[in-house]
Amino acid sequence: MKILVSVSLSVMVLLQDAAAVTHSLQYIYTASSGMTDFPEFVNLGMLDGVQMDYYDSVIRKVIPKQDWMAKNEGPEYWERQTQASFGAEQSFKVNIGTAKERFNQTGGVHIAQMMYGCEWDDETNEVKGYYQGGYDGEDFIVFNMETETWIAPIPEAVITKHKWDNNKALIAHWKNYLTQECPEWLKKYVNYGRSSLMRKDVPSVSLLQKTPSSPVSCHATGFYPDRAMMFWRKDGEEIHEGVERGEILPNHDGSFQMNVDLDISSVSPEDWRRYDCVFQLSGVEDDIITKLDKAAIKTNWGKPEVKSGDGGFPTAAVIGGVLGFLLLAACVAGLIIWKKTQQQ
């Protein structure tokens, strides 16, 4: 398989404390075969978990997804990125064909992916880089930064491993890029979007319930960044039994939403006052605490129709967030859940 050379960066946005922030820049490439309703090639960049640019084989152009990227980089930058992405598209067409031969595949839907980048701790200045290639939802090739060798998790990747291990120039390129060039680009982009990326937006929190016997959902929406936690307490102590925590999902405006459900089937009415929902946002000192109160619960139960703004269950917001998440997941993961292992 051929390697791609283009500007890119890191992977995960983790919960950080207020004293330090780990910034990340990540580029993800996805090539598909046998899919009629999805571009054959998609390439996107993510800064601190926020999409900053996008390219696919239909538009054949890298476009900014954030105002701070559009304002700080001129036409020459976007042309260079477009040319690099177009080259990656051509390489991936070869790559996915080679992979199909290795796996003895002739038809069906198949997906080849690559993601690489770095993370930077703005307090310790520590940098971590990584490179991973995947095929049909599984790891295919991984770069080991410590040994400066390639790891082949499956037999079909051994040929690629040997070829790349013998290419010392390729290894030198990735080591230099992941430890030197990548962090410099990351710091530059963080500076562009600092006012947006470093903001702290607290959410609105509501109690939702579909029916009187359903779990009560504590729903927070409109917060930023996504380094947040939410949980139920009883008598001031966090509880886990009867609690189901949902994923953090993106909203259309770049903010986030999440929910945590509490099973109240065994909670007596007089004990409701002992429960509350706590939302914590990284970098914000005060928690948002919502008492379990029947009068405060929003529900559609028993109502023939609840229109937007009537105070019922905010299905439009939830569904919109889920659809946005699924659309992003389609671009990022090529419709397949790829287990993103940490840097070796």
Coordinates of C-alpha atoms in Angstrom, one line a residue:
M1 CA 0.0 0.0 0.0
K2 CA 1.2 3.5 -0.7
I3 CA 1.7 6.2 1.9
L4 CA 0.2 9.6 1.9
V5 CA 1.9 12.8 2.8
S6 CA -0.2 15.7 3.9
V7 CA -0.8 18.1 6.8
S8 CA -2.8 16.4 9.6
L9 CA -3.1 15.7 13.3
S10 CA -4.5 14.1 16.5
V11 CA -7.3 11.9 17.7
M12 CA -9.0 12.0 21.1
V13 CA -10.5 14.8 23.2
L14 CA -10.3 13.5 26.8
L15 CA -11.7 14.9 30.0
Q16 CA -9.0 17.3 31.3
D17 CA -8.8 19.3 34.5
A18 CA -8.8 23.1 34.5
A19 CA -5.1 23.4 35.0
A20 CA -4.0 21.8 31.7
V21 CA -5.5 21.1 28.3
T22 CA -4.5 18.5 25.8
H23 CA -5.0 19.9 22.3
S24 CA -5.3 17.6 19.3
L25 CA -5.3 17.8 15.6
Q26 CA -6.5 14.8 13.5
Y27 CA -6.9 14.1 9.8
I28 CA -9.0 11.1 8.8
Y29 CA -9.1 9.5 5.3
T30 CA -11.8 7.1 4.3
A31 CA -12.0 5.3 0.9
S32 CA -14.9 3.1 0.0
S33 CA -15.7 0.5 -2.6
G34 CA -19.2 -0.7 -3.5
M35 CA -21.1 2.1 -1.8
T36 CA -23.4 4.1 -4.1
D37 CA -24.7 6.7 -1.7
F38 CA -21.4 7.7 -0.1
P39 CA -18.4 9.4 -1.8
E40 CA -15.6 7.1 -2.8
F41 CA -13.1 9.2 -0.8
V42 CA -13.6 11.5 2.2
N43 CA -10.9 13.5 4.0
L44 CA -11.5 15.7 7.0
G45 CA -9.5 17.5 9.7
M46 CA -10.5 17.8 13.3
L47 CA -9.0 20.3 15.8
D48 CA -9.8 19.6 19.5
G49 CA -12.7 17.4 18.3
V50 CA -14.1 20.2 16.1
Q51 CA -14.2 19.7 12.3
M52 CA -12.1 22.4 10.7
D53 CA -12.0 21.3 7.0
Y54 CA -13.5 18.8 4.5
Y55 CA -12.8 17.2 1.1
D56 CA -14.5 14.5 -0.8
S57 CA -14.3 12.9 -4.3
V58 CA -17.4 14.7 -5.4
I59 CA -16.6 18.3 -4.7
R60 CA -12.8 17.7 -5.3
K61 CA -12.0 20.7 -3.1
V62 CA -10.9 21.3 0.5
I63 CA -13.3 23.7 2.2
P64 CA -13.0 25.3 5.6
K65 CA -15.6 24.4 8.2
Q66 CA -14.8 27.1 10.7
D67 CA -14.6 30.8 10.2
W68 CA -11.3 31.1 12.0
M69 CA -9.7 28.8 9.4
A70 CA -11.2 30.7 6.5
K71 CA -10.0 34.0 7.8
N72 CA -6.5 33.0 8.7
E73 CA -5.5 31.0 5.6
G74 CA -5.5 32.3 2.0
P75 CA -6.2 30.8 -1.4
E76 CA -2.7 29.3 -1.7
Y77 CA -3.2 27.2 1.5
W78 CA -6.5 25.8 0.3
E79 CA -5.1 25.0 -3.1
R80 CA -2.2 23.1 -1.6
Q81 CA -4.6 21.2 0.7
T82 CA -6.8 20.4 -2.3
Q83 CA -3.9 19.1 -4.3
A84 CA -2.7 17.0 -1.4
S85 CA -6.2 15.6 -0.9
F86 CA -6.6 14.8 -4.6
G87 CA -3.3 12.9 -4.5
A88 CA -4.5 11.0 -1.4
E89 CA -7.7 10.1 -3.3
Q90 CA -5.8 8.6 -6.1
S91 CA -3.5 6.7 -3.8
F92 CA -6.4 5.3 -1.8
K93 CA -8.0 4.0 -5.0
V94 CA -4.9 1.9 -5.5
N95 CA -4.7 1.0 -1.8
I96 CA -8.3 -0.4 -1.6
G97 CA -7.7 -2.4 -4.8
T98 CA -4.5 -3.9 -3.3
A99 CA -6.3 -4.7 -0.1
K100 CA -9.1 -6.5 -1.9
E101 CA -6.5 -8.6 -3.7
R102 CA -4.8 -9.4 -0.4
F103 CA -8.1 -10.5 1.2
N104 CA -9.2 -12.3 -2.0
Q105 CA -12.3 -10.1 -2.4
T106 CA -14.2 -9.4 -5.6
G107 CA -17.4 -7.6 -4.6
G108 CA -19.3 -6.2 -1.7
V109 CA -18.7 -3.1 0.4
H110 CA -15.2 -2.4 1.6
I111 CA -13.6 0.5 3.4
A112 CA -9.9 1.6 3.8
Q113 CA -9.0 4.2 6.3
M114 CA -6.1 6.1 7.7
M115 CA -5.8 8.5 10.6
Y116 CA -2.8 10.1 12.1
G117 CA -1.8 13.2 14.1
C118 CA -0.6 14.4 17.4
E119 CA -1.6 15.6 20.9
W120 CA 0.0 18.5 22.7
D121 CA -0.2 19.2 26.5
D122 CA -0.1 23.0 26.8
E123 CA 1.2 22.8 30.4
T124 CA 3.9 20.1 30.2
N125 CA 4.6 20.7 26.4
E126 CA 4.5 16.9 26.0
V127 CA 3.7 15.7 22.5
K128 CA 2.3 12.3 21.4
G129 CA 2.0 11.3 17.8
Y130 CA 0.4 8.3 16.1
Y131 CA -0.4 6.7 12.7
Q132 CA -3.0 4.0 12.1
G133 CA -4.3 2.4 8.9
G134 CA -7.5 0.3 8.9
Y135 CA -9.5 -1.9 6.5
D136 CA -13.1 -3.0 6.9
G137 CA -13.3 -1.8 10.5
E138 CA -10.1 -3.4 11.8
D139 CA -6.6 -2.2 12.3
F140 CA -4.4 -3.0 9.3
I141 CA -1.1 -1.2 10.0
V142 CA 0.2 0.8 13.0
F143 CA 3.4 2.9 13.4
N144 CA 5.3 2.2 16.6
M145 CA 7.0 5.5 17.5
E146 CA 9.3 3.9 20.1
T147 CA 10.8 1.2 18.0
E148 CA 10.4 3.1 14.7
T149 CA 8.8 0.0 13.1
W150 CA 5.4 -0.9 11.6
I151 CA 3.1 -3.3 13.3
A152 CA 0.9 -5.7 11.2
P153 CA -2.1 -6.8 13.4
I154 CA -3.2 -9.2 10.7
P155 CA -1.4 -11.6 8.2
E156 CA -2.6 -9.6 5.1
A157 CA -0.6 -6.6 6.3
V158 CA 2.7 -8.3 6.8
I159 CA 3.8 -7.5 3.2
T160 CA 3.1 -3.8 3.8
K161 CA 5.0 -4.0 7.2
H162 CA 8.2 -5.5 5.6
K163 CA 8.1 -3.0 2.7
W164 CA 7.7 0.0 5.0
D165 CA 10.2 -1.3 7.6
N166 CA 12.8 -1.3 4.9
N167 CA 12.0 2.2 3.8
K168 CA 14.1 4.2 6.2
A169 CA 13.3 7.5 4.5
L170 CA 9.6 6.8 5.1
I171 CA 10.2 6.1 8.8
A172 CA 12.3 9.2 9.2
H173 CA 9.5 11.3 7.6
W174 CA 6.8 10.0 9.9
K175 CA 9.0 10.4 13.0
N176 CA 9.8 14.0 12.1
Y177 CA 6.3 14.8 11.1
L178 CA 4.6 13.4 14.2
T179 CA 7.1 14.8 16.7
Q180 CA 8.0 18.1 15.0
E181 CA 5.8 19.3 12.2
C182 CA 2.5 18.1 13.5
P183 CA 2.8 20.0 16.9
E184 CA 3.8 23.2 15.1
W185 CA 0.7 23.0 12.9
L186 CA -1.4 22.2 15.9
K187 CA -0.2 25.2 17.9
K188 CA -0.8 27.4 14.8
Y189 CA -4.4 26.2 14.4
V190 CA -5.1 26.5 18.1
N191 CA -4.0 30.1 18.0
Y192 CA -6.4 30.7 15.1
G193 CA -9.4 29.3 16.9
R194 CA -8.4 30.2 20.5
S195 CA -11.4 32.5 21.2
S196 CA -13.8 29.8 19.9
L197 CA -12.0 26.7 21.2
M198 CA -11.2 28.0 24.7
R199 CA -14.7 29.3 25.4
K200 CA -16.8 27.8 28.2
D201 CA -20.6 27.6 27.4
V202 CA -22.8 26.2 30.2
P203 CA -25.8 24.2 29.1
S204 CA -29.5 24.4 29.8
V205 CA -30.5 21.3 31.8
S206 CA -34.0 19.7 31.7
L207 CA -35.7 16.7 33.2
L208 CA -37.5 14.6 30.5
Q209 CA -39.7 11.6 30.7
K210 CA -41.6 9.8 28.0
T211 CA -44.2 8.1 30.2
P212 CA -44.8 8.0 34.0
S213 CA -43.1 4.6 34.2
S214 CA -40.1 5.6 32.0
P215 CA -36.7 6.5 33.4
V216 CA -36.2 10.2 34.1
S217 CA -33.6 11.7 31.7
C218 CA -31.5 14.6 32.8
H219 CA -30.7 16.3 29.5
A220 CA -28.0 19.0 29.1
T221 CA -27.6 20.8 25.8
G222 CA -25.7 23.8 24.5
F223 CA -22.4 23.2 26.4
Y224 CA -18.9 23.6 25.1
P225 CA -16.3 22.1 25.2
D226 CA -17.3 18.4 25.3
R227 CA -15.0 17.8 28.4
A228 CA -18.0 17.3 30.7
M229 CA -19.5 14.9 33.1
M230 CA -23.1 14.3 34.3
F231 CA -24.4 11.9 36.9
W232 CA -27.2 11.3 39.4
R233 CA -26.7 11.6 43.2
K234 CA -28.7 10.3 46.1
D235 CA -28.3 12.1 49.4
G236 CA -25.3 13.9 47.9
E237 CA -23.5 10.7 46.8
E238 CA -23.0 9.6 43.2
I239 CA -25.0 6.5 42.3
H240 CA -24.6 3.9 39.5
E241 CA -27.3 1.4 40.1
G242 CA -30.3 2.2 37.9
V243 CA -28.4 4.9 36.0
E244 CA -27.6 4.8 32.3
R245 CA -25.3 7.4 30.9
G246 CA -25.6 8.4 27.2
E247 CA -22.8 9.6 24.9
I248 CA -21.9 13.2 24.3
L249 CA -23.4 14.2 20.9
P250 CA -22.7 17.3 18.8
N251 CA -25.4 19.9 18.1
H252 CA -25.7 21.7 14.7
D253 CA -24.2 24.9 16.1
G254 CA -21.0 23.3 17.3
S255 CA -22.1 22.9 21.0
F256 CA -22.8 19.5 22.6
Q257 CA -25.5 17.6 24.4
M258 CA -25.7 14.6 26.7
N259 CA -28.1 12.9 29.0
V260 CA -28.1 10.5 32.0
D261 CA -31.2 8.4 32.8
L262 CA -32.4 7.4 36.2
D263 CA -34.7 4.4 36.7
I264 CA -37.4 5.6 39.2
S265 CA -39.4 2.4 39.2
S266 CA -38.2 1.5 42.7
V267 CA -38.1 5.1 44.0
S268 CA -41.0 6.0 46.3
P269 CA -42.6 9.5 45.8
E270 CA -41.4 10.7 49.2
D271 CA -37.8 9.7 48.3
W272 CA -37.6 11.8 45.1
R273 CA -36.3 14.8 47.0
R274 CA -33.2 12.8 47.9
Y275 CA -32.1 12.7 44.3
D276 CA -30.4 15.3 42.1
C277 CA -28.6 15.5 38.7
V278 CA -25.2 17.1 38.6
F279 CA -23.5 18.5 35.5
Q280 CA -19.8 19.4 35.5
L281 CA -18.0 21.3 32.8
S282 CA -14.2 21.3 32.7
G283 CA -12.8 24.7 33.6
V284 CA -16.1 25.9 35.2
E285 CA -16.0 25.9 39.0
D286 CA -19.8 25.8 39.8
D287 CA -21.7 22.6 39.1
I288 CA -25.3 22.7 37.7
I289 CA -27.5 20.8 40.1
T290 CA -31.1 19.8 39.2
K291 CA -33.3 18.4 41.8
L292 CA -35.5 15.4 40.9
D293 CA -38.9 17.2 41.0
K294 CA -42.0 15.8 39.4
A295 CA -43.3 19.3 38.7
A296 CA -40.2 20.2 36.7
I297 CA -40.3 17.1 34.4
K298 CA -41.1 17.8 30.7
T299 CA -43.1 15.1 29.0
N300 CA -45.3 14.4 25.9
W301 CA -47.3 11.7 27.8
G302 CA -51.0 12.2 27.6
K303 CA -50.7 15.1 25.2
P304 CA -52.2 14.7 21.6
E305 CA -49.5 16.9 20.1
V306 CA -46.6 19.0 21.4
K307 CA -45.2 21.6 19.1
S308 CA -41.9 23.3 19.4
G309 CA -41.8 25.8 22.2
D310 CA -44.6 24.1 24.2
G311 CA -42.2 22.9 26.8
G312 CA -42.5 19.2 25.9
F313 CA -39.9 16.6 25.3
P314 CA -37.3 18.3 22.9
T315 CA -37.3 15.6 20.3
A316 CA -36.2 17.9 17.5
A317 CA -33.0 18.9 19.4
V318 CA -32.2 15.3 20.3
I319 CA -32.9 13.9 16.9
G320 CA -31.0 16.7 15.2
G321 CA -28.0 16.0 17.4
V322 CA -28.2 12.3 16.7
L323 CA -28.4 12.9 13.0
G324 CA -25.5 15.3 13.1
F325 CA -23.5 12.7 15.0
L326 CA -24.3 9.9 12.6
L327 CA -23.4 12.1 9.6
L328 CA -20.0 12.9 11.2
A329 CA -19.6 9.3 12.1
A330 CA -20.2 8.3 8.5
C331 CA -17.4 10.6 7.3
V332 CA -15.0 9.7 10.1
A333 CA -15.6 6.0 10.3
G334 CA -16.9 5.2 6.8
L335 CA -20.1 3.7 8.3
I336 CA -18.0 1.1 10.2
I337 CA -17.1 1.3 13.9
W338 CA -13.3 1.2 13.8
K339 CA -11.7 0.5 17.2
K340 CA -9.4 3.4 17.7
T341 CA -6.5 1.9 19.7
Q342 CA -4.0 4.2 21.4
Q343 CA -0.6 4.9 20.1
Q344 CA 1.7 2.0 20.7

